[in-house]
Amino acid sequence: MGKPFLVVLWLTSILVVSEGQDETLLSVFQGPTEVTIRLSRDPVSLSEGSADYGHMVHKSPVAIMNPVATSDISVLIKFSNSLTVPFKVAARGEAHSVSGQAMTDGGVVVNMSNFRDVNNGGGVLVTSESTAAIGDYVDVGGGQRWIDVLRDTLKRGLSPRSWTDYLYLTVGGTLSNAGISGQTFRFGPQIQNVYELDVVTGKGEEVTCSPEINSDLFYAVLGGLGQFGIITRARIALGSAPSRVKWLRLLYNDFSVLTSDQERLISMNESVQTNIPNYLEGSLLHNESSLDLSFYPQTDRPRITSLINQNGIVYILELAKYYTNDSQTTVDKEVEELISRLKFVPTFVFEKDVSYEEFLDRVRSDELVLRPQGLWDLPHPWLNIFVPKSRILDFGEGVFNGILLNQNLSAGVVLFYPMSRNKWDDKMSAMIPDEEIFYVVSLLQTSTYDKVEAYQKRNQMVLQFCKDAGIQIKQYLPHNMTRNDWTDHFGVKWKVFQQRKARYDPNHILSPGQGIFTEQ
Ligand code: FAD
């Protein structure tokens, strides 16, 4: 693209602001020089700041801030608070949200992915000096991606213990939600694996917090949907890294048999039993055109397809067993022993042996296949919910065998796996069901633009089904919620959530895209 063309675009973008934005635009650019020199209104940045992975919501910020130090963010927020009408500030990680949570209409987007400079606290600093109080840890910038955290810690033979399925998400973004995956049943969500945070609050104060100091802010921010402060540094717990992984998929034709196997596996007592999976998830195979059997050997695909044809749905139990060079000789025996107690369809067990990084970064290989086909940048009308264990079979019957099969739409990727409430500290802002064991169920659809509404309608049917059947779910990565929905969502914690908002962000500046305290 030629330079003159860019200049014209830039000038146009200055002119194309909606009426309500004029004043904010003027105020923002009349702020302190420390703020204005970090602001950008170039069309490419503005366009990036007005979209996300969901491709269903678009909002128009007046500017993008590219901070190079924590103090830039602090000055911006303090400046906003000093105005009669403060402007909104939305931290943006990688914008892997699906419903505008990292956006703002008429406010400033803070581009956290710019804040990765190690000299200014935005990098990855691994410390392996275990103390009696805490073990190894890594200090990482809030805008840092988990893939970079993995690669840097691996150089020291260390690794975070709790993950998400996809690693091109930011530390600040997942810690604002929970950060869950197949390791959560053992180590809790990512928010349970944090020793300390640096946060810039909604008043612009730079605060270090932990379970010991400023603990109220610490617990507020973890799972706090960006409402109380912007995370600029997190101290994350590390364990020793394995080198390789036995990665297994076992196929079932009965949902109740699979869930009881899953529940047995996550309930194994680590102090008594040493042979426990390191990762456990579950998913569905539906008979549909987008059926992905790439994990399985070519020669086995026909018999898998015929199992699906016989049953309509096949359920997958996915587990991983990590190993090191030292345990190489024993791992096969351990895997054999582990699965000998499971009730999958005989002979339908499939195994891969991959490096630890390859295993954790597995979704990236899907992305690299989908991107060139234009299938990654389509709308994603996702729904993630936590379902209490006592109702998971009712949910499976009503949703997997009912709603998902009876619609003329693809089921998409469907994940489900259990975790334990006792691995989640209730002081954190994240919300989970009020039952000791609960499942995450993720309906991860990719839609063409013309079908988005149909998928959204189907998601509503799932929520309505739960309501009618009295299944007390909680949404994970909640969105499209009314004020009443939010009150219900936070339940007994709503009052504390409101008090914390008044304490740390009294002018309701931060993360307006969540739609909790503002309409947008
Ligand atoms: P963004 O989408 O940019 O931001 C999310 C929210 O956090 C916004 O409200 C934003 O304002 C706020 N925020 C961002 N940075 C900060 C910060 N530094 N401080 C305070 N607030 C901040 N989630 C899981 O838990 N497990 C999974 O396995 C998983 N897999 C995924 C796979 C894919 C392909 C995708 C696209 C998403 C997946 N997610 C998963 C969801 C992911 O956790 C959320 O999208 C989350 O928001 C992180 O994305 P992000 O870092 O891009 O944050």
Coordinates of C-alpha atoms and ligand atoms in Angstrom, one line a residue:
M1 CA 0.0 0.0 0.0
G2 CA 1.5 3.4 -1.0
K3 CA 2.1 6.1 1.6
P4 CA -0.2 8.8 0.2
F5 CA -3.0 6.3 0.3
L6 CA -2.4 5.6 4.0
V7 CA -2.3 9.4 4.7
V8 CA -5.7 9.8 3.0
L9 CA -7.1 6.8 5.1
W10 CA -5.7 8.3 8.3
L11 CA -7.3 11.7 7.6
T12 CA -10.5 10.1 6.7
S13 CA -10.5 8.2 10.0
I14 CA -10.0 11.4 11.9
L15 CA -13.1 12.8 10.2
V16 CA -15.2 9.7 10.5
V17 CA -16.1 9.7 14.1
S18 CA -19.7 9.5 15.3
E19 CA -21.1 12.7 16.8
G20 CA -20.9 11.4 20.4
Q21 CA -17.3 10.6 20.0
D22 CA -16.2 14.1 19.0
E23 CA -15.9 15.3 22.5
T24 CA -14.1 12.2 23.8
L25 CA -11.7 12.4 20.9
L26 CA -10.9 16.0 21.7
S27 CA -10.5 15.3 25.4
V28 CA -8.3 12.2 24.8
F29 CA -5.9 14.1 22.5
Q30 CA -5.7 17.1 24.8
G31 CA -4.4 14.9 27.6
P32 CA -0.9 14.8 29.1
T33 CA 1.9 14.3 26.5
E34 CA 2.8 11.0 28.2
V35 CA -0.6 9.8 27.0
T36 CA -0.9 11.4 23.6
I37 CA 2.4 10.2 22.3
R38 CA 1.3 6.6 22.9
L39 CA -2.1 7.0 21.2
S40 CA -2.7 6.0 17.6
R41 CA -5.6 6.6 15.2
D42 CA -4.1 4.8 12.3
P43 CA -6.8 2.9 10.4
V44 CA -5.2 -0.5 10.7
S45 CA -4.9 -0.2 14.5
L46 CA -8.4 1.2 14.8
S47 CA -9.8 -1.6 12.7
E48 CA -8.0 -4.2 14.8
G49 CA -9.3 -2.6 18.0
S50 CA -12.9 -2.8 16.7
A51 CA -13.0 -6.6 16.1
D52 CA -12.4 -9.9 17.8
Y53 CA -12.3 -13.6 17.3
G54 CA -16.1 -13.8 17.4
H55 CA -16.5 -11.6 14.3
M56 CA -20.0 -10.8 15.5
V57 CA -19.6 -7.5 17.4
H58 CA -17.9 -4.4 16.2
K59 CA -17.2 -1.2 18.2
S60 CA -15.4 2.0 17.4
P61 CA -12.7 3.2 19.8
V62 CA -11.5 6.8 19.4
A63 CA -7.9 5.7 19.8
I64 CA -5.5 2.8 20.5
M65 CA -2.9 3.2 23.2
N66 CA 0.4 1.3 22.7
P67 CA 1.9 1.4 26.2
V68 CA 5.6 0.9 26.7
A69 CA 5.5 1.0 30.5
T70 CA 3.0 0.5 33.3
S71 CA 3.0 4.2 34.1
D72 CA 1.6 4.9 30.6
I73 CA -1.5 3.0 31.5
S74 CA -1.7 4.6 34.9
V75 CA -1.5 8.1 33.4
L76 CA -4.2 7.3 30.9
I77 CA -6.6 6.0 33.5
K78 CA -5.9 8.9 35.9
F79 CA -6.5 11.4 33.1
S80 CA -9.8 9.8 32.2
N81 CA -10.9 10.0 35.9
S82 CA -10.0 13.7 35.9
L83 CA -12.6 14.5 33.2
T84 CA -16.2 15.5 33.9
V85 CA -17.2 12.7 31.6
P86 CA -14.5 10.0 31.9
F87 CA -13.8 7.9 28.7
K88 CA -13.8 4.1 28.9
V89 CA -10.6 2.1 28.8
A90 CA -10.6 -1.5 27.4
A91 CA -7.5 -3.6 27.8
R92 CA -7.0 -5.8 24.7
G93 CA -5.0 -9.0 24.9
E94 CA -5.2 -10.9 21.6
A95 CA -9.0 -10.1 21.4
H96 CA -9.7 -13.8 21.4
S97 CA -13.0 -13.0 23.1
V98 CA -16.1 -13.8 21.0
S99 CA -18.5 -11.0 22.0
G100 CA -16.7 -7.6 22.1
Q101 CA -15.4 -8.1 25.7
A102 CA -12.1 -6.4 24.8
M103 CA -13.7 -3.5 22.9
T104 CA -15.1 0.0 23.6
D105 CA -17.4 2.3 21.7
G106 CA -15.9 5.8 21.9
G107 CA -13.2 4.9 24.4
V108 CA -9.5 4.0 24.3
V109 CA -8.3 0.4 23.7
V110 CA -5.1 -0.4 25.5
N111 CA -3.1 -2.7 23.2
M112 CA -1.5 -5.1 25.8
S113 CA 0.2 -7.1 23.1
N114 CA 2.5 -4.1 22.7
F115 CA 3.5 -4.4 26.3
R116 CA 6.0 -7.3 26.0
D117 CA 9.3 -5.5 26.7
V118 CA 11.3 -7.3 29.3
N119 CA 13.0 -4.1 30.4
N120 CA 9.7 -2.6 31.4
G121 CA 8.3 -5.6 33.1
G122 CA 6.4 -6.9 30.1
G123 CA 8.6 -9.9 29.4
V124 CA 9.1 -13.4 30.7
L125 CA 11.5 -13.7 33.7
V126 CA 12.0 -17.3 35.0
T127 CA 13.1 -17.6 38.6
S128 CA 14.1 -21.1 39.8
E129 CA 15.2 -20.3 43.3
S130 CA 12.7 -22.3 45.3
T131 CA 12.1 -20.9 48.7
A132 CA 10.2 -22.6 51.5
A133 CA 7.2 -20.3 50.9
I134 CA 6.8 -20.8 47.2
G135 CA 8.4 -22.9 44.6
D136 CA 9.8 -22.0 41.1
Y137 CA 7.9 -19.2 39.4
V138 CA 7.9 -16.9 36.4
D139 CA 7.2 -13.2 36.2
V140 CA 5.4 -12.4 33.0
G141 CA 3.9 -9.2 31.5
G142 CA 0.1 -9.1 31.4
G143 CA 0.1 -8.9 27.6
Q144 CA 2.4 -11.8 27.2
R145 CA 1.1 -14.9 25.3
W146 CA 1.1 -18.3 27.0
I147 CA 3.1 -19.8 24.1
D148 CA 6.0 -17.5 24.9
V149 CA 5.7 -18.3 28.6
L150 CA 5.9 -22.0 27.7
R151 CA 8.9 -21.6 25.4
D152 CA 10.9 -19.5 27.9
T153 CA 10.2 -21.6 30.9
L154 CA 11.0 -24.8 29.0
K155 CA 14.6 -23.5 28.4
R156 CA 15.0 -23.9 32.2
G157 CA 13.3 -27.3 32.3
L158 CA 10.3 -25.7 33.9
S159 CA 6.6 -25.1 33.0
P160 CA 3.4 -23.7 34.3
R161 CA 1.1 -26.5 35.5
S162 CA -2.3 -25.3 34.4
W163 CA -3.1 -24.4 30.8
T164 CA -5.7 -23.5 28.2
D165 CA -6.2 -25.6 25.1
Y166 CA -4.9 -22.8 22.9
L167 CA -1.7 -20.9 23.8
Y168 CA -2.0 -17.7 21.7
L169 CA -4.0 -16.1 24.5
T170 CA -2.6 -13.5 26.9
V171 CA -1.8 -14.0 30.5
G172 CA -4.0 -10.9 31.5
G173 CA -6.8 -12.2 29.3
T174 CA -7.1 -15.7 30.7
L175 CA -6.5 -14.6 34.3
S176 CA -9.5 -12.2 33.9
N177 CA -11.6 -15.3 33.1
A178 CA -10.1 -18.4 34.7
G179 CA -8.0 -20.3 32.2
I180 CA -9.1 -23.9 32.1
S181 CA -8.1 -27.1 30.3
G182 CA -7.5 -30.8 30.9
Q183 CA -5.1 -30.0 33.7
T184 CA -7.6 -28.1 35.8
F185 CA -8.8 -31.2 37.7
R186 CA -5.4 -31.5 39.2
F187 CA -4.0 -28.0 39.6
G188 CA -7.1 -25.8 39.4
P189 CA -7.6 -23.1 36.8
Q190 CA -4.8 -20.8 35.8
I191 CA -6.1 -18.2 38.3
Q192 CA -5.4 -20.7 41.1
N193 CA -1.7 -20.8 40.1
V194 CA -0.8 -17.2 40.6
Y195 CA 1.4 -15.9 43.5
E196 CA 1.3 -12.2 42.8
L197 CA 0.0 -9.5 40.4
D198 CA 0.9 -6.0 39.5
V199 CA -2.3 -4.2 38.6
V200 CA -3.3 -0.7 37.5
T201 CA -6.7 -0.1 39.1
G202 CA -9.6 1.8 37.6
K203 CA -8.3 4.8 39.6
G204 CA -5.0 4.6 37.9
E205 CA -3.1 3.4 41.0
E206 CA -0.2 1.0 40.5
V207 CA -0.6 -1.8 43.1
T208 CA 1.2 -5.0 43.8
C209 CA -1.1 -7.6 45.3
S210 CA -1.0 -11.2 46.5
P211 CA -2.8 -13.4 49.0
E212 CA -0.7 -11.6 51.7
I213 CA -0.7 -8.0 50.5
N214 CA -3.7 -6.1 49.1
S215 CA -5.4 -9.5 49.0
D216 CA -8.9 -8.1 48.3
L217 CA -7.7 -6.6 45.0
F218 CA -5.8 -9.8 44.2
Y219 CA -8.9 -12.0 44.5
A220 CA -11.1 -9.4 42.8
V221 CA -8.9 -9.3 39.7
L222 CA -8.6 -13.1 39.3
G223 CA -11.6 -14.1 37.2
G224 CA -12.8 -10.4 37.5
L225 CA -13.5 -9.9 33.8
G226 CA -11.2 -6.9 33.7
Q227 CA -13.5 -4.9 35.9
F228 CA -11.1 -3.8 38.7
G229 CA -7.7 -3.3 37.1
I230 CA -5.4 -4.0 34.2
I231 CA -2.9 -6.8 35.0
T232 CA 0.6 -5.7 34.0
R233 CA 2.6 -8.5 35.6
A234 CA 1.7 -11.9 37.0
R235 CA 3.9 -14.3 39.0
I236 CA 2.9 -17.8 37.9
A237 CA 3.7 -21.1 39.7
L238 CA 6.0 -23.5 37.8
G239 CA 6.7 -27.2 38.1
S240 CA 9.3 -29.3 36.4
A241 CA 8.6 -29.9 32.7
P242 CA 8.2 -33.3 31.2
S243 CA 9.8 -34.0 27.9
R244 CA 7.2 -36.1 26.2
V245 CA 3.5 -37.1 26.3
K246 CA 1.5 -40.2 25.7
W247 CA -1.7 -38.7 24.2
L248 CA -4.7 -41.0 24.1
R249 CA -8.2 -41.0 22.8
L250 CA -10.6 -43.8 23.9
L251 CA -14.0 -44.1 22.2
Y252 CA -17.3 -44.8 24.0
N253 CA -20.8 -45.4 22.7
D254 CA -22.4 -44.6 26.1
F255 CA -22.2 -41.1 27.7
S256 CA -22.9 -42.3 31.2
V257 CA -20.2 -44.9 31.0
L258 CA -17.7 -42.3 29.8
T259 CA -18.6 -39.7 32.4
S260 CA -18.3 -42.3 35.2
D261 CA -14.8 -43.1 33.9
Q262 CA -13.9 -39.4 33.8
E263 CA -15.2 -38.9 37.3
R264 CA -13.3 -41.9 38.6
L265 CA -10.1 -40.6 37.0
I266 CA -10.3 -37.1 38.4
S267 CA -11.2 -38.4 41.9
M268 CA -8.0 -40.5 42.2
N269 CA -6.2 -39.6 45.4
E270 CA -2.7 -38.3 44.5
S271 CA -1.3 -39.1 47.9
V272 CA -2.2 -42.7 47.6
Q273 CA -2.2 -43.4 43.8
T274 CA 0.8 -42.2 41.7
N275 CA -0.5 -43.4 38.3
I276 CA -2.9 -40.5 37.6
P277 CA -3.5 -38.8 34.2
N278 CA -1.8 -35.4 33.7
Y279 CA -4.6 -34.2 31.5
L280 CA -8.2 -35.3 30.9
E281 CA -10.9 -34.0 28.6
G282 CA -13.8 -35.3 26.5
S283 CA -15.5 -34.5 23.2
L284 CA -18.1 -35.7 20.7
L285 CA -18.0 -37.2 17.3
H286 CA -21.2 -36.6 15.4
N287 CA -22.0 -38.0 12.0
E288 CA -21.6 -34.8 9.9
S289 CA -19.7 -33.6 6.9
S290 CA -17.1 -31.6 9.0
L291 CA -16.1 -34.8 10.9
D292 CA -12.4 -34.5 11.7
L293 CA -10.7 -37.9 12.1
S294 CA -7.2 -36.6 11.5
F295 CA -6.0 -37.8 15.0
Y296 CA -6.6 -41.4 14.0
P297 CA -4.5 -43.7 11.8
Q298 CA -5.9 -43.8 8.2
T299 CA -6.5 -47.6 8.5
D300 CA -8.7 -47.1 11.5
R301 CA -10.9 -44.4 10.1
P302 CA -13.5 -46.7 8.4
R303 CA -14.2 -48.6 11.6
I304 CA -14.5 -45.3 13.5
T305 CA -17.0 -44.0 10.9
S306 CA -19.0 -47.2 11.2
L307 CA -19.1 -46.9 15.0
I308 CA -20.5 -43.3 14.6
N309 CA -23.0 -44.5 12.0
Q310 CA -24.2 -47.2 14.4
N311 CA -24.6 -44.9 17.4
G312 CA -25.3 -41.4 15.9
I313 CA -22.8 -40.0 18.4
V314 CA -19.5 -41.4 19.7
Y315 CA -17.9 -40.0 22.9
I316 CA -14.2 -39.5 23.3
L317 CA -12.3 -39.7 26.5
E318 CA -9.0 -37.9 25.9
L319 CA -6.1 -38.3 28.3
A320 CA -2.4 -37.6 28.5
K321 CA 0.3 -39.1 30.5
Y322 CA 3.5 -37.0 30.7
Y323 CA 6.9 -38.6 30.9
T324 CA 10.6 -37.8 31.1
N325 CA 13.7 -39.6 29.9
D326 CA 13.9 -41.3 33.3
S327 CA 10.3 -42.7 33.1
Q328 CA 10.5 -43.7 29.5
T329 CA 10.8 -47.4 30.3
T330 CA 7.8 -47.4 32.6
V331 CA 5.4 -45.1 30.9
D332 CA 3.9 -47.7 28.6
K333 CA 3.1 -50.0 31.5
E334 CA 1.6 -47.1 33.4
V335 CA -0.7 -46.2 30.5
E336 CA -1.7 -49.8 30.1
E337 CA -2.5 -50.1 33.8
L338 CA -4.4 -46.8 33.7
I339 CA -6.7 -47.7 30.8
S340 CA -7.2 -51.3 31.9
R341 CA -9.8 -50.0 34.3
L342 CA -11.7 -48.0 31.7
K343 CA -14.9 -49.2 29.9
F344 CA -14.4 -47.8 26.4
V345 CA -15.5 -49.8 23.3
P346 CA -12.9 -52.6 23.2
T347 CA -10.0 -52.0 20.8
F348 CA -11.1 -48.4 20.2
V349 CA -8.1 -46.9 21.8
F350 CA -5.6 -44.6 19.9
E351 CA -2.3 -43.2 21.0
K352 CA 0.2 -40.7 19.9
D353 CA 3.6 -40.0 21.3
V354 CA 4.5 -36.3 21.0
S355 CA 6.8 -33.8 22.6
Y356 CA 5.4 -31.8 25.6
E357 CA 5.3 -28.5 23.5
E358 CA 3.6 -30.2 20.6
F359 CA 0.9 -31.5 22.9
L360 CA 0.3 -28.2 24.7
D361 CA 0.4 -26.3 21.4
R362 CA -2.0 -28.8 19.6
V363 CA -4.7 -26.3 18.6
R364 CA -2.1 -24.2 16.7
S365 CA -1.8 -27.0 14.2
D366 CA -5.6 -26.8 13.5
E367 CA -5.3 -23.0 13.2
L368 CA -2.5 -23.4 10.6
V369 CA -4.7 -25.7 8.6
L370 CA -7.9 -23.6 8.9
R371 CA -6.3 -20.1 8.3
P372 CA -5.3 -20.5 4.6
Q373 CA -8.8 -21.9 3.9
G374 CA -10.4 -18.7 5.4
L375 CA -12.1 -20.9 8.1
W376 CA -10.3 -19.3 11.1
D377 CA -11.6 -15.8 10.6
L378 CA -15.3 -16.7 10.4
P379 CA -17.9 -15.9 13.1
H380 CA -17.7 -18.0 16.3
P381 CA -21.0 -18.1 18.1
W382 CA -19.6 -20.0 21.1
L383 CA -21.2 -21.1 24.3
N384 CA -19.3 -22.3 27.3
I385 CA -21.1 -23.4 30.5
F386 CA -20.3 -25.1 33.7
V387 CA -22.8 -27.9 34.5
P388 CA -23.2 -29.6 37.9
K389 CA -22.2 -33.3 37.9
S390 CA -25.6 -34.3 39.3
R391 CA -27.3 -33.1 36.0
I392 CA -24.7 -33.9 33.4
L393 CA -26.6 -37.0 32.1
D394 CA -29.8 -34.9 31.8
F395 CA -27.8 -32.3 30.0
G396 CA -26.3 -34.9 27.6
E397 CA -29.7 -36.4 26.8
G398 CA -31.4 -33.0 26.2
V399 CA -28.5 -31.2 24.5
F400 CA -26.2 -33.7 22.8
N401 CA -29.0 -36.2 21.8
G402 CA -31.7 -33.6 21.5
I403 CA -30.9 -29.9 20.5
L404 CA -27.6 -30.6 18.7
L405 CA -28.9 -33.5 16.6
N406 CA -32.3 -32.0 15.8
Q407 CA -31.1 -28.8 14.2
N408 CA -30.0 -28.4 10.7
L409 CA -26.7 -27.0 11.8
S410 CA -23.3 -28.5 12.5
A411 CA -22.6 -29.5 16.1
G412 CA -19.2 -28.0 15.8
V413 CA -16.5 -28.9 18.3
V414 CA -18.1 -30.0 21.5
L415 CA -15.9 -30.5 24.6
F416 CA -16.9 -31.7 28.1
Y417 CA -14.8 -32.6 31.1
P418 CA -15.1 -32.6 34.9
M419 CA -13.3 -30.6 37.5
S420 CA -13.5 -30.2 41.3
R421 CA -14.7 -27.2 43.2
N422 CA -12.1 -27.7 45.8
K423 CA -9.4 -26.6 43.3
W424 CA -11.0 -23.2 43.0
D425 CA -10.5 -20.6 45.7
D426 CA -14.0 -19.1 46.4
K427 CA -12.5 -15.7 47.2
M428 CA -11.7 -15.2 43.5
S429 CA -14.3 -13.4 41.3
A430 CA -14.8 -16.4 39.0
M431 CA -18.1 -18.1 39.3
I432 CA -18.7 -21.9 39.3
P433 CA -21.7 -24.1 40.2
D434 CA -22.4 -24.9 43.8
E435 CA -21.5 -28.6 43.6
E436 CA -18.3 -30.4 44.4
I437 CA -17.8 -31.8 40.8
F438 CA -18.9 -29.9 37.8
Y439 CA -18.3 -30.2 34.0
V440 CA -17.3 -27.6 31.5
V441 CA -19.3 -28.0 28.3
S442 CA -18.0 -26.0 25.3
L443 CA -20.0 -25.6 22.1
L444 CA -17.4 -24.2 19.8
Q445 CA -19.1 -23.5 16.5
T446 CA -17.6 -21.8 13.4
S447 CA -20.4 -20.3 11.3
T448 CA -20.8 -18.6 8.0
Y449 CA -22.2 -15.0 8.3
D450 CA -25.7 -16.1 7.2
K451 CA -26.0 -18.7 9.9
V452 CA -24.8 -16.7 12.9
E453 CA -28.4 -16.0 14.1
A454 CA -29.4 -19.6 13.8
Y455 CA -26.4 -20.7 16.0
Q456 CA -27.2 -17.9 18.5
K457 CA -30.8 -19.1 18.6
R458 CA -29.6 -22.7 19.2
N459 CA -27.3 -21.5 22.1
Q460 CA -30.4 -19.7 23.6
M461 CA -32.3 -23.0 23.3
V462 CA -29.5 -24.7 25.3
L463 CA -29.7 -22.1 28.0
Q464 CA -33.5 -22.2 28.0
F465 CA -33.4 -26.0 28.3
C466 CA -31.2 -25.8 31.4
K467 CA -33.5 -23.2 32.9
D468 CA -36.6 -25.3 32.2
A469 CA -35.0 -28.4 33.5
G470 CA -33.7 -26.6 36.7
I471 CA -30.1 -27.3 35.8
Q472 CA -28.1 -24.7 37.8
I473 CA -25.4 -23.8 35.2
K474 CA -22.9 -20.9 35.2
Q475 CA -21.7 -19.4 32.0
Y476 CA -17.9 -19.4 31.4
L477 CA -16.7 -16.4 29.4
P478 CA -20.2 -15.0 29.9
H479 CA -21.7 -12.7 27.4
N480 CA -25.0 -11.3 26.1
M481 CA -26.2 -10.9 29.6
T482 CA -28.8 -8.5 31.0
R483 CA -28.4 -6.8 34.4
N484 CA -30.7 -9.5 35.9
D485 CA -28.5 -12.2 34.3
W486 CA -25.4 -10.7 35.8
T487 CA -27.0 -10.6 39.3
D488 CA -28.0 -14.2 38.9
H489 CA -24.6 -15.1 37.6
F490 CA -22.7 -13.7 40.6
G491 CA -25.4 -14.8 43.1
V492 CA -24.2 -14.4 46.6
K493 CA -21.0 -12.7 45.3
W494 CA -22.8 -9.9 43.4
K495 CA -22.8 -7.6 46.4
V496 CA -19.0 -8.1 46.9
F497 CA -18.5 -7.7 43.1
Q498 CA -20.3 -4.3 43.2
Q499 CA -18.4 -3.1 46.3
R500 CA -15.1 -4.0 44.7
K501 CA -16.2 -2.1 41.6
A502 CA -16.9 1.0 43.7
R503 CA -13.6 0.6 45.5
Y504 CA -11.3 0.0 42.5
D505 CA -13.1 1.5 39.5
P506 CA -15.7 4.0 40.8
N507 CA -16.2 5.7 37.5
H508 CA -16.8 2.4 35.6
I509 CA -14.0 3.0 33.2
L510 CA -12.6 -0.5 32.7
S511 CA -13.5 -3.3 30.3
P512 CA -16.9 -1.9 29.3
G513 CA -17.3 -4.6 26.6
Q514 CA -18.3 -7.1 29.3
G515 CA -21.5 -5.2 29.6
I516 CA -21.7 -5.6 33.4
F517 CA -21.9 -2.0 34.6
T518 CA -22.4 -0.3 31.2
E519 CA -24.7 -1.1 28.3
Q520 CA -21.9 -1.5 25.7
Ligands
FAD1 P1 -9.0 -10.6 25.3 O1 -10.1 -11.2 24.5 O2 -8.2 -9.5 24.6 O3 -9.6 -9.9 26.6 C1 -10.6 -10.6 27.4 C2 -11.1 -9.7 28.6 O4 -10.1 -9.5 29.5 C3 -11.6 -8.3 28.1 O5 -12.6 -7.9 28.9 C4 -10.3 -7.5 28.3 O6 -10.7 -6.1 28.5 C5 -9.7 -8.1 29.5 N1 -8.3 -8.0 29.6 C6 -7.4 -8.3 28.6 N2 -6.1 -8.1 29.0 C7 -6.2 -7.7 30.3 C8 -5.3 -7.4 31.3 N3 -4.0 -7.5 31.0 N4 -5.7 -7.0 32.5 C9 -7.0 -7.0 32.8 N5 -8.0 -7.3 31.9 C10 -7.6 -7.7 30.6 N6 -10.2 -20.2 27.5 C11 -10.0 -21.2 28.4 O7 -10.1 -20.9 29.6 N7 -9.6 -22.4 28.0 C12 -9.4 -22.8 26.8 O8 -9.0 -23.9 26.5 C13 -9.6 -21.8 25.7 N8 -9.4 -22.1 24.4 C14 -9.5 -21.1 23.5 C15 -9.3 -21.4 22.1 C16 -9.4 -20.5 21.2 C17 -9.1 -20.8 19.7 C18 -9.9 -19.2 21.5 C19 -10.1 -18.1 20.5 C20 -10.2 -18.9 22.8 C21 -10.0 -19.8 23.8 N9 -10.2 -19.6 25.2 C22 -10.0 -20.5 26.1 C23 -10.9 -18.3 25.6 C24 -9.9 -17.3 26.1 O9 -9.5 -17.6 27.4 C25 -10.5 -15.9 26.2 O10 -10.8 -15.5 24.9 C26 -9.8 -14.9 27.0 O11 -10.5 -13.7 26.9 C27 -8.3 -14.7 26.5 O12 -8.1 -14.1 25.3 P2 -7.2 -12.8 25.2 O13 -6.0 -12.9 25.9 O14 -7.2 -12.5 23.7 O15 -8.1 -11.7 25.9

